[in-house]
CSV table of C-alpha atoms and ligand atoms in Angstrom, one decimal:
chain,number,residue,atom,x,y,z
A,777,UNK,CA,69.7,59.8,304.5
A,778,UNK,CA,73.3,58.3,303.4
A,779,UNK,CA,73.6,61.5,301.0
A,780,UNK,CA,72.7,63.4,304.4
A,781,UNK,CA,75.4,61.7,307.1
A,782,UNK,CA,78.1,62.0,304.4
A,783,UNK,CA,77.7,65.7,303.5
A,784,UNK,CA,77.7,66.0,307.7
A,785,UNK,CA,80.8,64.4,307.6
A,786,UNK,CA,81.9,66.7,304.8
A,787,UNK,CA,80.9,69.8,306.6
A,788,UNK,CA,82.3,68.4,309.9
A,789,UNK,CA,85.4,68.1,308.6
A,790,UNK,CA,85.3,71.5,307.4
A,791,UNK,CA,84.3,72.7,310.9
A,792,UNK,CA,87.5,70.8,312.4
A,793,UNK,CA,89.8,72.2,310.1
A,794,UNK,CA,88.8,75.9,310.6
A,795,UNK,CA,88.8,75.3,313.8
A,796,UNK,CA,92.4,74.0,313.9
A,797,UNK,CA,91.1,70.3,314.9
A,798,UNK,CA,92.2,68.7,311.4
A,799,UNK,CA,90.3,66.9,309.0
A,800,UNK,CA,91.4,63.2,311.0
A,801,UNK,CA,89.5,64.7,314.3
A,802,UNK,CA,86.8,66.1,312.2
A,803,UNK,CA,85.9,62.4,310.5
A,804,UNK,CA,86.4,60.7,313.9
A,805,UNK,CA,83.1,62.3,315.3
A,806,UNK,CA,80.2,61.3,314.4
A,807,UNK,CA,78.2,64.8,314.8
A,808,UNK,CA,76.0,65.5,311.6
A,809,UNK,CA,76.2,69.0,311.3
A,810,UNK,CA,74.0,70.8,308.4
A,811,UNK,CA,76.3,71.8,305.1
A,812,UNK,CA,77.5,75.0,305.7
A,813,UNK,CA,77.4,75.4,309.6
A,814,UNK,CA,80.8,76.8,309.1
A,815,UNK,CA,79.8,80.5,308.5
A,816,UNK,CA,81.6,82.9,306.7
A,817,UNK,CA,84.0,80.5,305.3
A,818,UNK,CA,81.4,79.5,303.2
A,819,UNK,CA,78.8,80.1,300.8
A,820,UNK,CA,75.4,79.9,299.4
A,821,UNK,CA,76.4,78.6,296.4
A,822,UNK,CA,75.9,74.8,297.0
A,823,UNK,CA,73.2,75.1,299.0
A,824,UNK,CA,70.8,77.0,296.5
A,825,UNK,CA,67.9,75.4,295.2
A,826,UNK,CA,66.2,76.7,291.7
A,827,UNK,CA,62.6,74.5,291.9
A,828,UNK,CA,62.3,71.6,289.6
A,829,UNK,CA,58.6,71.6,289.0
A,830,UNK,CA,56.1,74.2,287.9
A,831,UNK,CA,54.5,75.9,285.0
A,832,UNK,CA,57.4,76.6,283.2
A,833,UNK,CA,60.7,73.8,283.2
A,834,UNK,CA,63.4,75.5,285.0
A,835,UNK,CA,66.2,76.5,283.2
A,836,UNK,CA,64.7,79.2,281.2
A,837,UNK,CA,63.5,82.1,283.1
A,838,UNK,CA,64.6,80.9,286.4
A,839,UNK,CA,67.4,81.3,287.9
A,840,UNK,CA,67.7,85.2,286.5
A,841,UNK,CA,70.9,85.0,286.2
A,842,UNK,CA,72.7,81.7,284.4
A,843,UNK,CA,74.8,79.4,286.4
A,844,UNK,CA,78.3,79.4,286.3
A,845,UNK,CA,78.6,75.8,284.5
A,846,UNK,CA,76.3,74.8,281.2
A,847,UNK,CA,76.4,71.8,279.5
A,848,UNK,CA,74.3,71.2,276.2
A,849,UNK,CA,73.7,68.3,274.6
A,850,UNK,CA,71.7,66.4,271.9
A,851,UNK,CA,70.3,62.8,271.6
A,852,UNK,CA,69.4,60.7,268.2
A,853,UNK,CA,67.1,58.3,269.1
A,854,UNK,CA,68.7,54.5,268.9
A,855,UNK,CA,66.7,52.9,265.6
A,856,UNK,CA,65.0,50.0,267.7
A,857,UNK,CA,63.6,52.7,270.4
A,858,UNK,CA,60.1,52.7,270.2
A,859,UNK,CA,57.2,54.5,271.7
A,860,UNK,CA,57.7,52.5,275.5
A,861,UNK,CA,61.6,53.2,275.3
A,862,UNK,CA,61.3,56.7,274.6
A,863,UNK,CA,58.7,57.2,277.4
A,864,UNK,CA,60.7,55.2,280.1
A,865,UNK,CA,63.8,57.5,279.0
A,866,UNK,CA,61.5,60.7,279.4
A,867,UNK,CA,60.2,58.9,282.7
A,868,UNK,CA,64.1,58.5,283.8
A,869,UNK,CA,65.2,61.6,282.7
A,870,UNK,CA,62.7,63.5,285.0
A,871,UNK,CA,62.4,61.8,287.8
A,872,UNK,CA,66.3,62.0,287.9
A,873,UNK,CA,66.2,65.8,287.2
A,874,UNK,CA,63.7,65.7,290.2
A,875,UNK,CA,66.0,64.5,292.4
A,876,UNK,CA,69.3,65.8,291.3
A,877,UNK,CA,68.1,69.2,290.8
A,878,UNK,CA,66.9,69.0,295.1
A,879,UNK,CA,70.6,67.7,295.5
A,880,UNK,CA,69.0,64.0,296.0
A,881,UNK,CA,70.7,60.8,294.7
A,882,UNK,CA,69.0,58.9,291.9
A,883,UNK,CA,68.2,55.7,293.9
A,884,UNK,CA,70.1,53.7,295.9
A,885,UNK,CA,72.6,53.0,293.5
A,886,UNK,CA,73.8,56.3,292.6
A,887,UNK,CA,77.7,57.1,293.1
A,888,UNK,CA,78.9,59.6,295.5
A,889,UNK,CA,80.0,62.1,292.8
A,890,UNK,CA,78.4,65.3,294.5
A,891,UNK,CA,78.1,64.0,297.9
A,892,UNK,CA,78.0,67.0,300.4
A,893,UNK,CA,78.6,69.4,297.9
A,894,UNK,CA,74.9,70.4,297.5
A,895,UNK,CA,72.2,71.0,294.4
A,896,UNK,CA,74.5,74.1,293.6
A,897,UNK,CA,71.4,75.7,291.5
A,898,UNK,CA,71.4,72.7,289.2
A,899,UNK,CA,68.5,72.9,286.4
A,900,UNK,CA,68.4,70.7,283.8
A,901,UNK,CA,65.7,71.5,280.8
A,902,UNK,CA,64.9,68.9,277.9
A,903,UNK,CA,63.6,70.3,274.6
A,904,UNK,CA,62.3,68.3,271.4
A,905,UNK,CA,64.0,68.4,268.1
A,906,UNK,CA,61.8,68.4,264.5
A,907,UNK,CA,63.7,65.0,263.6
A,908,UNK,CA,62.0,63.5,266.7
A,909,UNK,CA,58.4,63.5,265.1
A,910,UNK,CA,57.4,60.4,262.9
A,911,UNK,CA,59.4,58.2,264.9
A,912,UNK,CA,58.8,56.3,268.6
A,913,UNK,CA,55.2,57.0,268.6
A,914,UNK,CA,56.0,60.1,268.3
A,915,UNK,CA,52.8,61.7,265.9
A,916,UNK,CA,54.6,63.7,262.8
A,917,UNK,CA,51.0,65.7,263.1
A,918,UNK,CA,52.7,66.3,266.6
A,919,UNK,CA,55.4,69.0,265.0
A,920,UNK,CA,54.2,72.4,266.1
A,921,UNK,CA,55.1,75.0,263.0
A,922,UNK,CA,57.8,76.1,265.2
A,923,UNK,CA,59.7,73.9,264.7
A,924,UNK,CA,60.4,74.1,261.1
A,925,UNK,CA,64.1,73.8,259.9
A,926,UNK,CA,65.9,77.0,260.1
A,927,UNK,CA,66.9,78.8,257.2
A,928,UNK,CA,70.3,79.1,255.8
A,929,UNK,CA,71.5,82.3,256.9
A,930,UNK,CA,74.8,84.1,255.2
A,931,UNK,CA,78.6,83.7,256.2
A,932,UNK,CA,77.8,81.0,258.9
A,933,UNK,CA,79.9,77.7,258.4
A,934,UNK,CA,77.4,74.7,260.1
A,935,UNK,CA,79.0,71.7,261.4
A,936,UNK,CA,76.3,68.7,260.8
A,937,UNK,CA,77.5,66.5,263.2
A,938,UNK,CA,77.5,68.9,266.2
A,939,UNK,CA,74.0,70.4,265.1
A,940,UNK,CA,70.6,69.4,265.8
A,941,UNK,CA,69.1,66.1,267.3
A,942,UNK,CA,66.2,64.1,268.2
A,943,UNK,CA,66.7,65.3,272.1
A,944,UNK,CA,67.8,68.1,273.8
A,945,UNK,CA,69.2,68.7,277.4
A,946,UNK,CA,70.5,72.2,279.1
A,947,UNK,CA,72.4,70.8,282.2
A,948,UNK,CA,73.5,74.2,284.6
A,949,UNK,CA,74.6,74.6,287.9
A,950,UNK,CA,76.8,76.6,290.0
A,951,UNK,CA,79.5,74.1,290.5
A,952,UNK,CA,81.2,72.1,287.8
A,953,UNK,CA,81.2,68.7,289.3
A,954,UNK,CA,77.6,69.1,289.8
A,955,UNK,CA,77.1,69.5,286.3
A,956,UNK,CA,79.2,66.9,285.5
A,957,UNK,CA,77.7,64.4,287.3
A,958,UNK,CA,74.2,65.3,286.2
A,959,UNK,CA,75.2,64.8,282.9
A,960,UNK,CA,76.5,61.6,283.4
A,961,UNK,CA,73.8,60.5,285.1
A,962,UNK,CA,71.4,61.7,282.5
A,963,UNK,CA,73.6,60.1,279.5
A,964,UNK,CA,74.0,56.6,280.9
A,965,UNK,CA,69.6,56.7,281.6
A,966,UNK,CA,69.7,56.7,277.7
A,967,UNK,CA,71.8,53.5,277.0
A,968,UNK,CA,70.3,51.9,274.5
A,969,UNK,CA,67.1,54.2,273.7
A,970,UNK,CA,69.5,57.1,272.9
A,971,UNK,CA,72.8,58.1,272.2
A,972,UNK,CA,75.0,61.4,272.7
A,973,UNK,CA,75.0,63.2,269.4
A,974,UNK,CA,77.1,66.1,270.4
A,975,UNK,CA,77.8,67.8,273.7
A,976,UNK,CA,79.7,71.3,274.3
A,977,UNK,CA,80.6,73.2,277.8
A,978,UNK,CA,80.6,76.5,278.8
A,979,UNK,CA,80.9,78.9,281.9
A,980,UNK,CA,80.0,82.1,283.3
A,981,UNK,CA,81.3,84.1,286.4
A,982,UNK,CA,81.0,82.0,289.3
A,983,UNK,CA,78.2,83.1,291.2
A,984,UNK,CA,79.4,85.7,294.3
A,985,UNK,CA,81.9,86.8,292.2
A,986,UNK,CA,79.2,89.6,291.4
A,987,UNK,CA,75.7,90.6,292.6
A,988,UNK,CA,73.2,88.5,291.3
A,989,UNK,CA,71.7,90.8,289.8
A,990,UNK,CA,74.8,92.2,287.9
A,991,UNK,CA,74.7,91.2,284.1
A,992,UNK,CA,77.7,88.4,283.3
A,993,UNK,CA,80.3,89.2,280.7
A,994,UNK,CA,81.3,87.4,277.9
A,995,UNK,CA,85.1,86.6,276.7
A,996,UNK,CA,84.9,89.9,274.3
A,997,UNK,CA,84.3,91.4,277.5
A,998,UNK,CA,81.4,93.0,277.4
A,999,UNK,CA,78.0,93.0,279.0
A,1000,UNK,CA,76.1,90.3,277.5
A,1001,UNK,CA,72.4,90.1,278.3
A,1002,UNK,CA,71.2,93.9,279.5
A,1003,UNK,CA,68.6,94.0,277.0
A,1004,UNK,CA,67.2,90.5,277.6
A,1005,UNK,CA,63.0,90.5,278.2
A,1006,UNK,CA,63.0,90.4,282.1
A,1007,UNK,CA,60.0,88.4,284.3
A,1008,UNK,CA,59.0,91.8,285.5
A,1009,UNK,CA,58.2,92.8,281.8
A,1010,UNK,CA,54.5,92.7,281.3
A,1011,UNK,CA,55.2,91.1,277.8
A,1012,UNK,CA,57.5,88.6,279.5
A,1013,UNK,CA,55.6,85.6,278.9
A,1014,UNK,CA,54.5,86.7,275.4
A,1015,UNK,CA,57.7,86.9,274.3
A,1016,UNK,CA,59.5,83.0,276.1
A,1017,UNK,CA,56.6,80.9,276.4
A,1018,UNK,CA,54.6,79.3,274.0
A,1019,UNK,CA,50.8,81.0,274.3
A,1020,UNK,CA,47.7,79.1,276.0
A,1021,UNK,CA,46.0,79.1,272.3
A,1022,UNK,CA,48.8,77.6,270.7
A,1023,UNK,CA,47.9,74.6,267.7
A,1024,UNK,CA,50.2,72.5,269.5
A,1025,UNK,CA,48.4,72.1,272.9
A,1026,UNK,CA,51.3,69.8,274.4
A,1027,UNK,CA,53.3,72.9,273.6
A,1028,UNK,CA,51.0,75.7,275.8
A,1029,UNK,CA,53.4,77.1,278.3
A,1030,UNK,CA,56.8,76.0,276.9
A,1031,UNK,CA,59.3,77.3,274.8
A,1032,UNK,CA,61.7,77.2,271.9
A,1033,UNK,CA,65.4,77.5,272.4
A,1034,UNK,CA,67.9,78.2,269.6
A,1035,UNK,CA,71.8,76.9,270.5
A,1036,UNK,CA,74.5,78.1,268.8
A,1037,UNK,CA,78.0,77.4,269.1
A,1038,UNK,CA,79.6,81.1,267.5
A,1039,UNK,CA,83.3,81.3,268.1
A,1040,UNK,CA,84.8,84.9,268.3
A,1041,UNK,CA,87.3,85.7,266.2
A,1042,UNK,CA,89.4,87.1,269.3
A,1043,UNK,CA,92.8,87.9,267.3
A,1044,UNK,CA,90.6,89.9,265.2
A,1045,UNK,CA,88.9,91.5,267.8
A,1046,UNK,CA,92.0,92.3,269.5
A,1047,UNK,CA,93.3,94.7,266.7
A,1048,UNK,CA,90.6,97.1,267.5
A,1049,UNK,CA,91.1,100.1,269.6
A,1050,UNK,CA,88.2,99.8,273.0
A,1051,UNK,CA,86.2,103.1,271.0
A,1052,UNK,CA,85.9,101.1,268.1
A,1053,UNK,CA,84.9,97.8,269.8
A,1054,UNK,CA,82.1,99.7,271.6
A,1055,UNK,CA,80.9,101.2,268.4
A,1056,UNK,CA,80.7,97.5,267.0
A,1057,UNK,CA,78.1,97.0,269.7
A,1058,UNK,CA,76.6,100.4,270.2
A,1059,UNK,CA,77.5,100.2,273.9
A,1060,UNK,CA,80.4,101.0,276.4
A,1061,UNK,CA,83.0,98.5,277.5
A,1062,UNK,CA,83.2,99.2,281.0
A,1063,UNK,CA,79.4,100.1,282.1
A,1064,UNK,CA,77.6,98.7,279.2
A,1065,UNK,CA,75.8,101.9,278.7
A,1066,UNK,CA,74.4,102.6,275.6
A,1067,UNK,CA,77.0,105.3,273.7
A,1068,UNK,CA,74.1,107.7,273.8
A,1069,UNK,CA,74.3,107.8,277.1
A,1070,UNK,CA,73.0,107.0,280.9
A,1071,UNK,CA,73.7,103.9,283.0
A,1072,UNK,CA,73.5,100.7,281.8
A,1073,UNK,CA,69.9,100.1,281.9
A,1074,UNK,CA,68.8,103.4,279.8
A,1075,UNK,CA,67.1,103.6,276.8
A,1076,UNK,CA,69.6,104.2,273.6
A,1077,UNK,CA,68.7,107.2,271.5
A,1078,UNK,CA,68.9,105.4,268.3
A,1079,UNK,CA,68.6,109.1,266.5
A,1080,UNK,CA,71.3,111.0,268.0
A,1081,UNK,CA,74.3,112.1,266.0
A,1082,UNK,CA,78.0,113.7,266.4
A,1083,UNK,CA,78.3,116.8,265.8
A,1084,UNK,CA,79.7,115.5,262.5
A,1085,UNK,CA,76.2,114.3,261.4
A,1086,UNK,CA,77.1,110.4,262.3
A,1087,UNK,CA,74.6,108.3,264.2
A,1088,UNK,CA,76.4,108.3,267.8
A,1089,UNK,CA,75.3,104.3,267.5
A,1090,UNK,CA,76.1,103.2,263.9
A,1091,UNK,CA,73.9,102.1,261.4
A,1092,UNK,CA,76.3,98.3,261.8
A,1093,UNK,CA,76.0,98.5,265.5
A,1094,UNK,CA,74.9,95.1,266.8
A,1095,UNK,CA,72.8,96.4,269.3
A,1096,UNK,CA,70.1,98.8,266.7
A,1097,UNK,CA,70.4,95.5,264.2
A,1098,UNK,CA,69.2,93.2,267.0
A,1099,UNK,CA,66.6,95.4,268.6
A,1100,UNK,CA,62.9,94.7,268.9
A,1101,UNK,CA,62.4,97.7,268.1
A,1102,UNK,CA,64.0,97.5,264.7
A,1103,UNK,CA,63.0,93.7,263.9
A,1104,UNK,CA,58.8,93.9,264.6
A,1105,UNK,CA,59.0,93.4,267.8
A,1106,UNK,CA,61.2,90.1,267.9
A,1107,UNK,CA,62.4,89.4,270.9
A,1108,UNK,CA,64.5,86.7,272.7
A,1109,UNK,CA,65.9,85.6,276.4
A,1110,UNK,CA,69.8,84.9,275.7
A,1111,UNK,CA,71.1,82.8,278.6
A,1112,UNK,CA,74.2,81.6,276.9
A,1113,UNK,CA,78.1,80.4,278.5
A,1114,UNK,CA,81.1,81.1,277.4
A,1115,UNK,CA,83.6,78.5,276.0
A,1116,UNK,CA,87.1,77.8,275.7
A,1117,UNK,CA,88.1,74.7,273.3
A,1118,UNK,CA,92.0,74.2,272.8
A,1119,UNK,CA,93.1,77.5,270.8
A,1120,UNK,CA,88.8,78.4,270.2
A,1121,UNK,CA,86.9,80.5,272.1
A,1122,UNK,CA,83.4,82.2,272.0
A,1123,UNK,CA,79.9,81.9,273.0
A,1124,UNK,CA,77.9,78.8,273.0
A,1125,UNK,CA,75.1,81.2,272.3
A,1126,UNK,CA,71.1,79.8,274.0
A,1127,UNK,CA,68.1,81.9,273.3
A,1128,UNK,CA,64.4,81.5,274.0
A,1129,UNK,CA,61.5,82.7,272.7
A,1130,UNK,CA,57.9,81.8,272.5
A,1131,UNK,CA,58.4,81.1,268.5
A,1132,UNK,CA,61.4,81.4,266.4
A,1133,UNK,CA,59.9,82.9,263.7
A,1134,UNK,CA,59.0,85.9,265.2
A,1135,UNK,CA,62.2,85.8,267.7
A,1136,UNK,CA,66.0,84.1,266.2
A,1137,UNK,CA,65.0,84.0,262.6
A,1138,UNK,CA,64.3,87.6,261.8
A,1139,UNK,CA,66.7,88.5,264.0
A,1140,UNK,CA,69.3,86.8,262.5
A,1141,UNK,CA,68.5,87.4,259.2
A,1142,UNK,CA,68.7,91.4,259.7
A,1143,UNK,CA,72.3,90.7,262.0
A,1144,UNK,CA,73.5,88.7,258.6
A,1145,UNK,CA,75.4,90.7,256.2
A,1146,UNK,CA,74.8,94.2,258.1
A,1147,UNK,CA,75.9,93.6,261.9
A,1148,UNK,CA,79.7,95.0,262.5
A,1149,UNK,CA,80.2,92.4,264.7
A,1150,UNK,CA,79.5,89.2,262.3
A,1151,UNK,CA,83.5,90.2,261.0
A,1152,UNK,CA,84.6,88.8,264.6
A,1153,UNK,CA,82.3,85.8,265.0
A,1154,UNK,CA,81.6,82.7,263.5
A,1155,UNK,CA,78.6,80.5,264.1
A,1156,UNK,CA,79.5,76.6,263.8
A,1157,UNK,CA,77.0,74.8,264.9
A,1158,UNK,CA,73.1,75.0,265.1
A,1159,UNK,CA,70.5,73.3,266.9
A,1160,UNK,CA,66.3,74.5,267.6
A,1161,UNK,CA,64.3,72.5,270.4
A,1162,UNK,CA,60.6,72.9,271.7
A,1163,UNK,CA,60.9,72.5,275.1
A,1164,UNK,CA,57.6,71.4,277.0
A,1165,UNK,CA,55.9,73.0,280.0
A,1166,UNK,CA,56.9,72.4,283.2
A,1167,UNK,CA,55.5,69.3,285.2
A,1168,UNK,CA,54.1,68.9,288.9
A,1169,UNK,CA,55.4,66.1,291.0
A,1170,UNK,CA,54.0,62.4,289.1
A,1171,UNK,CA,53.9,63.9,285.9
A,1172,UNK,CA,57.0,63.3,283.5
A,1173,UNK,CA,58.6,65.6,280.9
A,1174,UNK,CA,56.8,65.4,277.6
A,1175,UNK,CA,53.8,63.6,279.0
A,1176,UNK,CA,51.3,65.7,277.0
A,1177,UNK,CA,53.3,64.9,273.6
A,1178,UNK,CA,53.6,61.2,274.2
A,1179,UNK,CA,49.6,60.9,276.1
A,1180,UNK,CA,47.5,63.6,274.8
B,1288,LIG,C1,79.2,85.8,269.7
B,1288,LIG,C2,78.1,86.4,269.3
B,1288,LIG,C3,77.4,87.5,270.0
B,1288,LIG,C4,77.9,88.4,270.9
B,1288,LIG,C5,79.3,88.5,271.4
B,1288,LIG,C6,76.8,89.3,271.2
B,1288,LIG,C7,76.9,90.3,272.1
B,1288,LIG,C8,75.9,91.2,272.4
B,1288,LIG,C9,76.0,92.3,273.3
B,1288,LIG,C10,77.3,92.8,274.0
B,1288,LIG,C11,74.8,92.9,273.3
B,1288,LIG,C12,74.5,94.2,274.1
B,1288,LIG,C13,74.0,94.0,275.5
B,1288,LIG,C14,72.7,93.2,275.6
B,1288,LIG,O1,71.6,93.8,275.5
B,1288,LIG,O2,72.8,92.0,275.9
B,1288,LIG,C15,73.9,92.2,272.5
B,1288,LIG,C16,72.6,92.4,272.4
B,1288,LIG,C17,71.7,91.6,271.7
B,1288,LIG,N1,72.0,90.5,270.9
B,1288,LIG,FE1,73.9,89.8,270.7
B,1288,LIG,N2,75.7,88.9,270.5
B,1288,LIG,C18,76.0,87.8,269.8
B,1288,LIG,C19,75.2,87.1,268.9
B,1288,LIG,C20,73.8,87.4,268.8
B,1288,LIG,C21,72.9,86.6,267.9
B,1288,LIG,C22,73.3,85.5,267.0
B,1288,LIG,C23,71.7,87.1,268.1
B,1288,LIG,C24,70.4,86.7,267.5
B,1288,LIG,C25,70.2,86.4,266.3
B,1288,LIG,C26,71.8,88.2,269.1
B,1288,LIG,C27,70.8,89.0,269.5
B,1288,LIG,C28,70.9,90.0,270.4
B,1288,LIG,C29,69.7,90.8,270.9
B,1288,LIG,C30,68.3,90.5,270.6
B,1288,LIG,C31,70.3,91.8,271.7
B,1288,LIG,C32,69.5,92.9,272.4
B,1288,LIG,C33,69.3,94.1,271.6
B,1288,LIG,C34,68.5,95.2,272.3
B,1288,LIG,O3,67.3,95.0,272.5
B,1288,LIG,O4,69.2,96.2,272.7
B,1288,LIG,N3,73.1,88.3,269.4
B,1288,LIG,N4,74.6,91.1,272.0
């Protein structure tokens, strides 16, 4: 109710100012007005609500489109916490993603941060690292195959200390303070269970910048996610989510998610001419067509040649490499954000898949050695989570893993 009167005072003032009455009138009435009762002058974007509970966590499918604001982040587990610390943190965790992610405070006690700026789209989606199991009750028996170390792939330079973890969390929203003060509020729950192993930020467009629909760009500018598996894909869920006959029953119905933090080599990049750039890919700059032709959406004719005799997409073209089609099948839904770090830049890179072994790992290995673009990219940092189905309201995230 506080959160309530104060975001009418918010939008209050917002009506008084637009309406030449200044912001001193405007917090002199008492009137609670809804958030946004000021029309055209503003937007959706705070207002919007992506559903905390369900089947699946949110965060991964939902929304389509990935907020403007990501922040990921890992946990180790504190050496004392045992199995009742790390279910009161999974406890606190939830029921503050609950009430965050419906633009509530947590409890009484929570500061006024976001007040009467709204839930913005906020999701916030926890995933289980392999180093988790054998420790806080947690049963090593537990470890779904999954979840198996990665392999060492080629030309990649790994930071330890900004890879992997006990604990994940994907924090994203649609307005940076939002995120911000979700992940605040979900780092000071884990005092003394957990601490922050390493955290990164990223961005996308803001949302309204472009339909919702349109596909975001990344900061080599192109269309980055055209190809993803999309909900209206019959093999949609065969491809995210974790099946219903799964070895690892706490597992049915969630998902693994592979983060990696790959800087572009954007000096490098720059050198190229835009022809040569799209034949990295196999797609065009501006439309993101393939550069066999059609709109952005249409199949690429991975056989068609120049009159010259070369493939019109290369043989190196990131975009034939990474295919299903060429990798059995293997599919996964990139939702990543871009980053900018002092002088770096490049893609904190997030992909699920209902298994890794038949999604990231083949993938990766074919890209590794062979993909035109691994000359402008780096990946420095590495990190693989099972993320647990979604809960319904009492339930809390993980309950399955740490219950039965
Ligand atoms: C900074 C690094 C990367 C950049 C800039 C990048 C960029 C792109 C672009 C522009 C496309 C074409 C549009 C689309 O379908 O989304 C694409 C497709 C794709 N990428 Fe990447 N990518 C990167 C890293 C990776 C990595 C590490 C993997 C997985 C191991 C990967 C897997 C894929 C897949 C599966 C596709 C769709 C291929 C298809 O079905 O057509 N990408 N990427």
């Amino acid at each position: 109710m506080a959160r309530r009167r104060v975001a009418g005072y918010l939008a209050a003032g917002a009506v008084g100012a637009l309406a030449g009455g200044g912001l001193g009138a405007a917090v002199a009435s008492s009137t609670v007005v809804p958030a946004q009762a000021a029309g055209p002058a503003l937007s959706d974007v705070g207002t919007r609500t992506i559903p905390f509970n369900g089947p699946h966590q949110a965060g991964i499918a939902d929304p389509a489109r990935p907020q403007a604001h990501g922040w990921l982040a890992a946990f180790d587990l504190a050496e004392r916490a045992d199995r009742a610390a790390l279910v009161a943190l999974l406890r606190g965790w939830t029921a503050a993603a609950e009430a965050l992610t419906a633009g509530r405070p947590v409890g009484a006690g929570d500061d006024p941060v976001v007040a009467g700026v709204g839930p913005s789209a906020l999701t916030i989606t926890l995933g289980f690292g392999g180093s988790l199991f054998g420790r806080a009750g947690v049963p090593i028996t537990a470890r779904p195959a999954g979840l198996a170390p990665l392999p060492a792939f080629g030309a990649e330079q790994l930071d330890p200390a900004r890879s992997d973890g006990d604990l994940g969390l994907i924090v994203a929203g649609d307005d940076p303070i939002v995120v911000a003060h979700a992940s605040r509020v979900l780092t000071r729950l884990a005092i003394g269970t957990a601490r922050l192993r390493w955290q990164m930020s990223g961005f996308n467009a803001a949302r309204g910048t472009s339909a919702d629909a349109a596909t975001t760009r990344n900061l080599m500018g192109q269309l980055d996610g055209t190809n993803n598996p999309r909900p209206v894909d019959p093999d949609f869920a065969a491809r995210v989510f974790v099946p219903d006959d799964d070895p690892a029953s706490w597992l049915r119905g969630g998902s693994y998610v592979v983060v990696r933090r790959i800087r572009m080599l954007l000096d490098a990049w720059d050198q190229l001419n835009p022809h040569a750039q799209e034949l990295v890919i196999g797609r065009r700059r501006d439309t993101g067509a393939p550069l066999t032709g059609g709109d952005e959406r249409a199949a690429a004719d991975f056989g068609a040649r120049t009159p010259s005799g070369a493939l019109v997409i290369p043989e190196s073209a990131h975009m034939r490499l990474a295919a299903p089609a060429f990798n059995r099948g293997a599919a996964m839904l990139r939702r990543g954000f871009s980053y900018v770090d002092g002088s770096e830049s490049g893609l904190l890179f997030v992909a699920w898949q209902a298994d890794p072994r038949h999604g990231f790992v083949p993938v990766q290995q074919r890209l590794v050695g062979a993909d035109a673009l691994g000359s402008f990219i780096r990946h420095e940092t590495s990190a693989l989570f099972a993320a647990p189905r979604g809960v319904d309201p009492g339930h809390y995230l993980g309950q399955l893993l740490m219950e039965g």
